[in-house]
Coordinates of C-alpha atoms in Angstrom, one line a residue:
Chain X
M211 CA 48.8 137.4 81.9
K212 CA 49.4 136.8 85.7
A213 CA 51.8 134.1 86.8
N214 CA 50.3 130.6 87.3
I215 CA 51.2 130.6 91.0
P216 CA 50.1 127.0 92.0
K217 CA 52.0 125.6 89.1
I218 CA 55.1 127.5 90.0
L219 CA 54.9 126.4 93.6
E220 CA 54.4 122.8 92.6
R221 CA 57.7 123.0 90.6
F222 CA 59.4 124.9 93.5
H223 CA 58.7 122.2 96.0
K224 CA 60.6 119.8 93.9
I225 CA 63.7 121.8 94.0
T226 CA 66.4 121.3 96.6
F227 CA 67.8 124.5 97.7
E228 CA 71.4 124.7 98.9
P229 CA 73.4 127.6 100.3
Q230 CA 75.2 129.1 97.3
T231 CA 75.3 132.5 95.7
D232 CA 76.4 133.7 92.3
D233 CA 75.7 136.3 89.7
K234 CA 72.6 134.5 88.3
F235 CA 70.9 135.1 91.6
D236 CA 69.6 138.5 90.5
E237 CA 68.3 137.2 87.3
F238 CA 66.4 134.4 89.1
V239 CA 64.9 136.8 91.7
N240 CA 63.9 139.1 88.9
F241 CA 62.0 136.3 87.2
G242 CA 60.5 135.1 90.5
F243 CA 59.0 138.5 91.4
T244 CA 58.0 140.0 88.3
E245 CA 54.4 139.6 87.4
K246 CA 55.0 140.7 83.9
I247 CA 56.2 137.4 82.7
D248 CA 53.8 135.5 80.6
F249 CA 54.0 132.2 82.2
S250 CA 51.6 130.8 79.7
D251 CA 54.7 130.9 77.5
I252 CA 56.4 127.6 78.3
K253 CA 59.8 128.9 77.2
E254 CA 59.7 131.7 79.8
F255 CA 58.4 129.4 82.5
N256 CA 61.0 126.8 81.9
K257 CA 63.8 129.4 81.8
M258 CA 62.8 130.5 85.3
I259 CA 62.7 127.0 86.6
Q260 CA 66.1 126.4 85.0
F261 CA 67.6 129.3 86.9
A262 CA 66.0 128.0 90.2
E263 CA 67.5 124.5 89.5
E264 CA 70.9 125.6 88.4
Y265 CA 71.6 128.5 90.7
H266 CA 70.5 127.7 94.2
F267 CA 70.6 130.3 96.9
E268 CA 70.7 130.5 100.6
T269 CA 67.6 129.0 102.2
N270 CA 67.4 131.5 105.0
E271 CA 66.9 134.3 102.5
T272 CA 63.4 133.6 101.6
T273 CA 62.6 134.5 98.1
S274 CA 60.0 132.1 97.0
I275 CA 56.7 133.4 95.7
D276 CA 55.1 131.3 98.4
S277 CA 56.4 133.5 101.1
I278 CA 55.7 136.8 99.3
K279 CA 52.4 136.0 98.0
I280 CA 51.2 139.5 97.3
N281 CA 47.9 138.8 95.5
E282 CA 45.7 137.8 98.3
V283 CA 42.2 139.0 98.1
I284 CA 41.1 141.1 100.9
D285 CA 37.5 140.6 101.4
S286 CA 37.0 141.7 105.0
T287 CA 36.6 145.2 106.4
D288 CA 37.0 143.9 110.0
S289 CA 39.8 145.9 111.6
K290 CA 41.2 142.9 113.3
S291 CA 41.6 141.2 109.9
I292 CA 43.1 144.3 108.2
D293 CA 45.7 144.5 111.1
S294 CA 46.4 140.8 110.7
I295 CA 46.8 141.1 106.9
N296 CA 49.2 144.1 107.3
R297 CA 51.2 142.2 109.9
D298 CA 51.3 139.1 107.8
M299 CA 52.6 141.1 104.8
Y300 CA 55.1 143.0 107.0
S301 CA 56.4 139.7 108.4
K302 CA 56.9 138.3 104.9
L303 CA 58.6 141.5 103.7
K304 CA 60.9 141.2 106.7
Q305 CA 61.9 137.7 105.6
F306 CA 62.6 139.1 102.2
T307 CA 64.9 141.9 103.7
P308 CA 68.3 140.2 103.4
T309 CA 67.8 139.4 99.7
F310 CA 66.4 142.9 99.1
L311 CA 69.5 144.5 100.6
R312 CA 71.7 142.3 98.5
L313 CA 69.9 143.3 95.4
L314 CA 69.7 146.9 96.4
K315 CA 73.6 147.1 96.9
R316 CA 74.1 145.5 93.4
T317 CA 71.7 148.0 91.7
D318 CA 73.2 150.9 89.8
F319 CA 70.6 153.7 90.2
E320 CA 70.6 156.0 87.3
D321 CA 68.5 159.3 87.3
G322 CA 65.1 158.7 85.8
M323 CA 65.5 155.0 85.2
T324 CA 63.5 152.3 86.9
N325 CA 65.2 149.0 87.6
Y326 CA 64.0 145.6 88.8
V327 CA 64.4 146.5 92.5
S328 CA 62.1 149.5 92.0
D329 CA 59.7 147.3 90.1
I330 CA 59.5 144.8 93.0
V331 CA 58.9 147.5 95.6
E332 CA 56.3 149.1 93.3
N333 CA 54.4 145.7 93.2
F334 CA 54.5 145.5 97.0
I335 CA 53.2 149.0 97.4
A336 CA 50.4 148.2 94.8
D337 CA 49.4 145.2 97.0
N338 CA 49.7 146.7 100.5
S339 CA 51.2 150.1 100.7
F340 CA 51.0 150.7 104.4
A341 CA 52.8 147.4 105.3
T342 CA 55.4 148.2 102.7
Y343 CA 56.0 151.7 103.9
F344 CA 56.3 150.4 107.4
W345 CA 58.8 147.8 106.1
L346 CA 60.8 150.5 104.2
N347 CA 61.1 152.5 107.4
S348 CA 62.4 149.5 109.3
V349 CA 64.9 148.7 106.6
Y350 CA 66.2 152.4 106.9
S351 CA 66.4 152.1 110.8
D352 CA 68.3 148.9 110.5
N353 CA 70.9 150.3 108.1
Q354 CA 71.6 153.8 109.4
K355 CA 75.4 153.4 108.9
D356 CA 75.2 152.1 105.3
A357 CA 75.0 155.0 103.0
V358 CA 74.6 152.8 99.9
V359 CA 71.5 151.3 101.4
L360 CA 70.0 154.5 102.5
A361 CA 70.6 156.3 99.3
G362 CA 69.2 153.2 97.3
L363 CA 66.1 153.3 99.5
L364 CA 65.5 156.9 98.8
R365 CA 66.0 156.4 95.1
I366 CA 63.4 153.7 95.2
I367 CA 61.0 155.9 97.2
E368 CA 61.6 158.6 94.6
L369 CA 60.7 156.3 91.8
D370 CA 57.7 154.5 93.4
V371 CA 56.0 156.8 95.9
R372 CA 54.7 159.7 94.0
K373 CA 51.5 161.4 95.1
G374 CA 49.2 161.0 98.1
D375 CA 51.3 159.0 100.6
E376 CA 54.2 161.4 101.1
D377 CA 53.9 162.1 104.7
C378 CA 54.0 158.4 105.6
L379 CA 57.7 158.4 104.6
L380 CA 58.6 162.1 105.2
P381 CA 60.5 161.3 108.5
L382 CA 62.7 158.9 106.6
V383 CA 63.3 161.6 103.9
K384 CA 64.0 164.1 106.6
A385 CA 66.6 161.7 108.1
G386 CA 68.2 161.3 104.6
L387 CA 68.5 165.1 104.4
A388 CA 70.4 165.1 107.8
D389 CA 72.6 162.2 106.8
Q390 CA 76.4 162.6 106.9
S391 CA 76.7 161.4 103.2
S392 CA 76.2 163.7 100.3
M393 CA 74.9 160.8 98.3
V394 CA 72.1 160.2 100.7
Q395 CA 71.3 163.9 100.9
E396 CA 71.1 164.1 97.1
A397 CA 68.7 161.1 96.9
A398 CA 66.5 162.8 99.7
I399 CA 66.3 166.1 97.6
M400 CA 65.3 164.2 94.6
V401 CA 62.4 162.6 96.5
I402 CA 61.2 166.0 97.5
E403 CA 61.5 167.2 93.9
Q404 CA 58.9 164.6 93.0
W405 CA 56.7 165.1 96.0
R406 CA 56.5 168.9 95.9
T407 CA 54.4 169.3 99.1
K408 CA 54.5 172.0 101.8
N409 CA 55.7 169.5 104.4
S410 CA 58.6 168.3 102.3
L411 CA 59.5 172.0 101.4
E412 CA 59.7 172.6 105.2
A413 CA 62.0 169.6 105.6
L414 CA 64.3 171.0 102.9
E415 CA 64.3 174.4 104.3
T416 CA 65.3 173.2 107.7
S417 CA 68.2 171.2 106.4
S418 CA 71.9 172.0 105.9
F419 CA 74.1 170.6 103.3
H420 CA 77.7 169.2 103.0
S421 CA 78.8 171.1 99.9
D422 CA 78.1 174.4 98.0
L423 CA 77.0 172.3 95.0
M424 CA 74.4 170.3 97.0
E425 CA 73.2 173.5 98.7
S426 CA 72.8 175.1 95.3
Y427 CA 70.7 172.2 94.1
A428 CA 68.6 172.3 97.3
N429 CA 68.1 176.1 97.0
Q430 CA 67.0 175.6 93.4
V431 CA 64.3 173.2 94.5
I432 CA 63.3 175.4 97.5
E433 CA 62.9 178.4 95.2
E434 CA 60.7 176.4 92.8
L435 CA 58.5 175.0 95.6
R436 CA 58.1 178.4 97.4
E437 CA 56.9 179.9 94.1
E438 CA 54.6 176.9 93.4
L439 CA 53.2 176.6 96.8
N440 CA 52.8 180.2 97.6
G441 CA 49.4 180.8 99.1
V442 CA 48.8 177.1 99.8
D443 CA 47.7 176.6 103.4
A444 CA 49.2 173.9 105.5
Chain K
M362 CA 83.0 173.8 70.3
E363 CA 81.5 172.8 73.6
L364 CA 80.4 169.3 74.5
M365 CA 78.0 168.5 77.3
R366 CA 78.5 165.4 79.4
K367 CA 75.7 164.5 81.8
I368 CA 76.6 163.6 85.4
S369 CA 74.4 161.4 87.5
G370 CA 75.4 162.4 91.0
I371 CA 76.3 165.8 92.4
S372 CA 77.7 163.9 95.4
K373 CA 80.4 162.3 93.2
W374 CA 81.8 165.7 92.0
D375 CA 81.2 168.1 95.0
G376 CA 84.3 167.0 96.9
S377 CA 82.4 165.6 99.8
N378 CA 83.1 161.9 98.7
V379 CA 86.5 161.6 100.5
V380 CA 89.0 158.9 99.8
H381 CA 90.7 158.1 103.1
R382 CA 94.4 158.1 102.0
D383 CA 97.1 160.7 102.1
D384 CA 97.7 160.9 98.4
Q385 CA 93.9 160.9 97.5
F386 CA 93.0 162.5 94.1
I387 CA 89.7 162.1 92.4
C388 CA 87.2 159.7 94.2
G389 CA 86.6 156.4 92.4
D390 CA 82.8 157.0 92.5
A391 CA 83.2 159.9 90.1
L392 CA 84.5 157.5 87.4
G393 CA 81.1 155.9 87.5
D394 CA 79.9 158.9 85.5
L395 CA 82.6 158.2 82.9
K396 CA 81.6 154.6 82.3
T397 CA 82.6 153.9 78.7
S398 CA 81.0 151.6 76.2
H399 CA 83.3 150.1 73.4
N400 CA 85.8 152.8 74.7
T401 CA 83.5 155.7 73.8
L402 CA 81.6 158.2 75.9
S403 CA 78.4 159.9 74.8
V404 CA 78.3 163.7 74.8
W405 CA 76.1 166.4 73.2
K406 CA 77.3 169.5 71.1
V407 CA 76.1 172.6 72.9
E408 CA 76.9 175.8 71.2
D409 CA 74.0 177.8 72.6
Q410 CA 71.0 177.6 74.9
T411 CA 68.9 175.9 72.2
D412 CA 71.5 173.1 72.0
I413 CA 71.5 172.6 75.7
E414 CA 67.7 172.3 75.7
D415 CA 67.8 169.8 72.9
A416 CA 70.4 167.7 74.8
V417 CA 68.3 167.8 78.0
V418 CA 65.2 166.7 76.1
A419 CA 67.1 163.9 74.3
L420 CA 68.5 162.6 77.5
T421 CA 65.1 162.7 79.1
L422 CA 63.5 160.8 76.3
S423 CA 65.8 157.8 77.1
R424 CA 64.4 157.7 80.7
D425 CA 61.4 156.1 82.4
R426 CA 60.7 159.1 84.6
V427 CA 61.2 162.8 84.6
D428 CA 64.2 163.6 86.7
K429 CA 67.0 166.2 87.0
V430 CA 69.5 166.5 84.3
F431 CA 72.9 168.0 85.3
G432 CA 75.8 168.3 82.9
I433 CA 79.3 169.6 82.5
C434 CA 80.4 171.5 79.4
L435 CA 83.7 170.5 77.9
D436 CA 85.8 172.5 75.5
S437 CA 86.7 170.4 72.5
N438 CA 90.1 172.2 72.2
V439 CA 91.1 171.1 75.7
L440 CA 90.0 167.5 74.8
K441 CA 92.1 167.7 71.6
N442 CA 95.1 168.8 73.6
K443 CA 94.7 165.6 75.6
E444 CA 94.3 163.6 72.3
I445 CA 90.7 162.9 73.0
N446 CA 88.9 162.7 69.7
V447 CA 85.3 163.5 68.9
L448 CA 83.2 161.7 66.4
E449 CA 79.8 162.7 65.0
V450 CA 77.5 159.8 65.8
A451 CA 73.7 160.2 65.7
G452 CA 72.1 160.0 69.1
E453 CA 69.4 157.6 70.1
A454 CA 66.3 159.1 71.8
P455 CA 62.8 157.8 70.9
G456 CA 60.4 160.6 69.8
I457 CA 62.7 163.4 68.8
G458 CA 63.8 164.5 65.3
E459 CA 67.0 163.9 63.5
D460 CA 67.9 167.6 63.7
V461 CA 68.4 167.0 67.5
L462 CA 69.9 163.5 67.2
M463 CA 72.6 164.8 64.8
K464 CA 73.9 167.0 67.7
H465 CA 75.2 163.8 69.5
R466 CA 78.9 163.1 69.6
D467 CA 81.1 160.3 70.9
L468 CA 84.4 160.7 72.6
I469 CA 86.3 157.8 71.1
E470 CA 89.2 155.6 71.8
L471 CA 89.3 156.3 75.4
D472 CA 91.8 154.4 77.4
Y473 CA 92.9 154.4 81.1
W474 CA 94.8 157.7 80.7
R475 CA 92.2 159.5 78.6
V476 CA 89.4 158.6 81.1
G477 CA 91.6 159.9 83.9
Y478 CA 92.3 163.2 82.0
L479 CA 88.6 163.7 81.4
A480 CA 87.8 163.1 85.1
E481 CA 90.5 165.5 86.1
Y482 CA 89.3 168.1 83.5
M483 CA 85.7 167.8 84.7
M484 CA 86.6 168.1 88.4
Q485 CA 88.6 171.2 87.5
I486 CA 85.6 172.7 85.7
V487 CA 83.4 172.0 88.7
H488 CA 85.7 173.3 91.3
E489 CA 87.8 176.0 89.7
N490 CA 85.6 177.4 87.0
D491 CA 81.8 177.5 86.6
G492 CA 80.5 174.7 88.9
I493 CA 78.1 172.5 87.2
Q494 CA 77.0 174.6 84.2
V495 CA 73.9 172.6 83.1
K496 CA 71.4 172.3 86.0
Y497 CA 67.9 171.3 85.1
T498 CA 65.6 170.3 88.0
A499 CA 62.9 167.8 87.4
K500 CA 60.4 170.7 87.2
M501 CA 62.5 172.5 84.6
V502 CA 62.8 169.3 82.5
K503 CA 59.0 168.8 82.7
G504 CA 58.5 172.4 81.5
L505 CA 60.9 171.8 78.6
M506 CA 59.2 168.5 77.6
E507 CA 55.8 170.4 77.6
K508 CA 57.3 173.1 75.4
Y509 CA 58.7 170.7 72.9
K510 CA 55.4 168.8 72.8
K511 CA 53.5 172.1 72.3
N512 CA 55.8 173.0 69.4
G513 CA 55.2 169.7 67.8
R514 CA 58.8 168.6 68.2
L515 CA 58.0 165.3 69.9
N516 CA 56.6 162.2 68.3
L517 CA 54.5 160.8 71.1
D518 CA 54.0 157.5 69.3
E519 CA 57.7 156.8 69.4
M520 CA 58.2 157.8 73.1
K521 CA 58.6 155.4 75.9
D522 CA 55.3 154.5 77.5
S523 CA 56.6 154.8 81.1
L524 CA 57.8 158.3 80.4
K525 CA 54.5 159.4 78.9
K526 CA 52.7 157.9 81.9
D527 CA 54.9 160.0 84.2
L528 CA 54.2 163.1 82.2
H529 CA 50.5 162.3 82.3
W530 CA 50.5 162.1 78.5
A531 CA 49.2 158.5 78.5

């Protein structure tokens, strides 16, 4: 069942937020953004409210469902409206960026395992993929010196962006392959392993790596893709 | 006996992660792959190629998505010399039979020194001996999963839904 948004907002407006952070923050954000919570279950709903009331967080890091309302119905095909909807979504995502970065840095990415940060981004993509991809690009651009953020972004892309939209984010992955950090390079190769397209193969073929082990991994993937894509036209 | 320990990041072991100090040894990030639980560490007995494939499938069954599986093979005699003991403990992997799960082992009673010895030994294997011995790309893992499914070795009802979805089995 979907969250009862008006009811949550009503309760949220009664809460006084104060600048403070602590370990319970993640838990609260997780509750706030997941749509999998059955809010008809009063225990679950109260638990979330309890988190909000007991563990306040910085007001400038907008996290309320009010600001990232991702379930708006798009009922117009007018290009101006679509652009406006995309810009609105992008603007809301930008507001969420500081919180996102903090969550990203705290997340332990394990091969093949999803986590709540990847779940949040998956929801954003499901709601408005182009605005979300644009936002992911901007987060990458703003954090070019932070290998933990770059690797985390790429791990999320590997988990959430599977087939069809690869080229929208390929420049970001290519930048990851050229990064000075091995951790970022590895995350970028993992994305290409999932995408398996001709363009991503070319990105991999035109990259160089910081260690023999990483090069060996990249060559393994290149060999597979060449065999797989042999005869496929650009 | 050989025991396989999975590693999560090549970049932690390839020597590129430099600690900026004159007396630097193994980078702290590598220890992230040796995170113990109740002072134990999970490994899989791998005597031959079949054992390695079983271990790769078992590790994959615990995941949400098909991804690479890389691992380092440890000689139990070397571990014994470092007083690292091995205990037979059935593994946990939804959807695979007991014959595979019984190949799981725990390295037990690990303390500060034992984890350090292990990191040193693994780094030595990677850089002086065979490199990373177990290297399954996502495609190879997928192929292995298909093979086990075809051979009736997987119970699809018990498998994680997220993994089945990623494999297009659900």
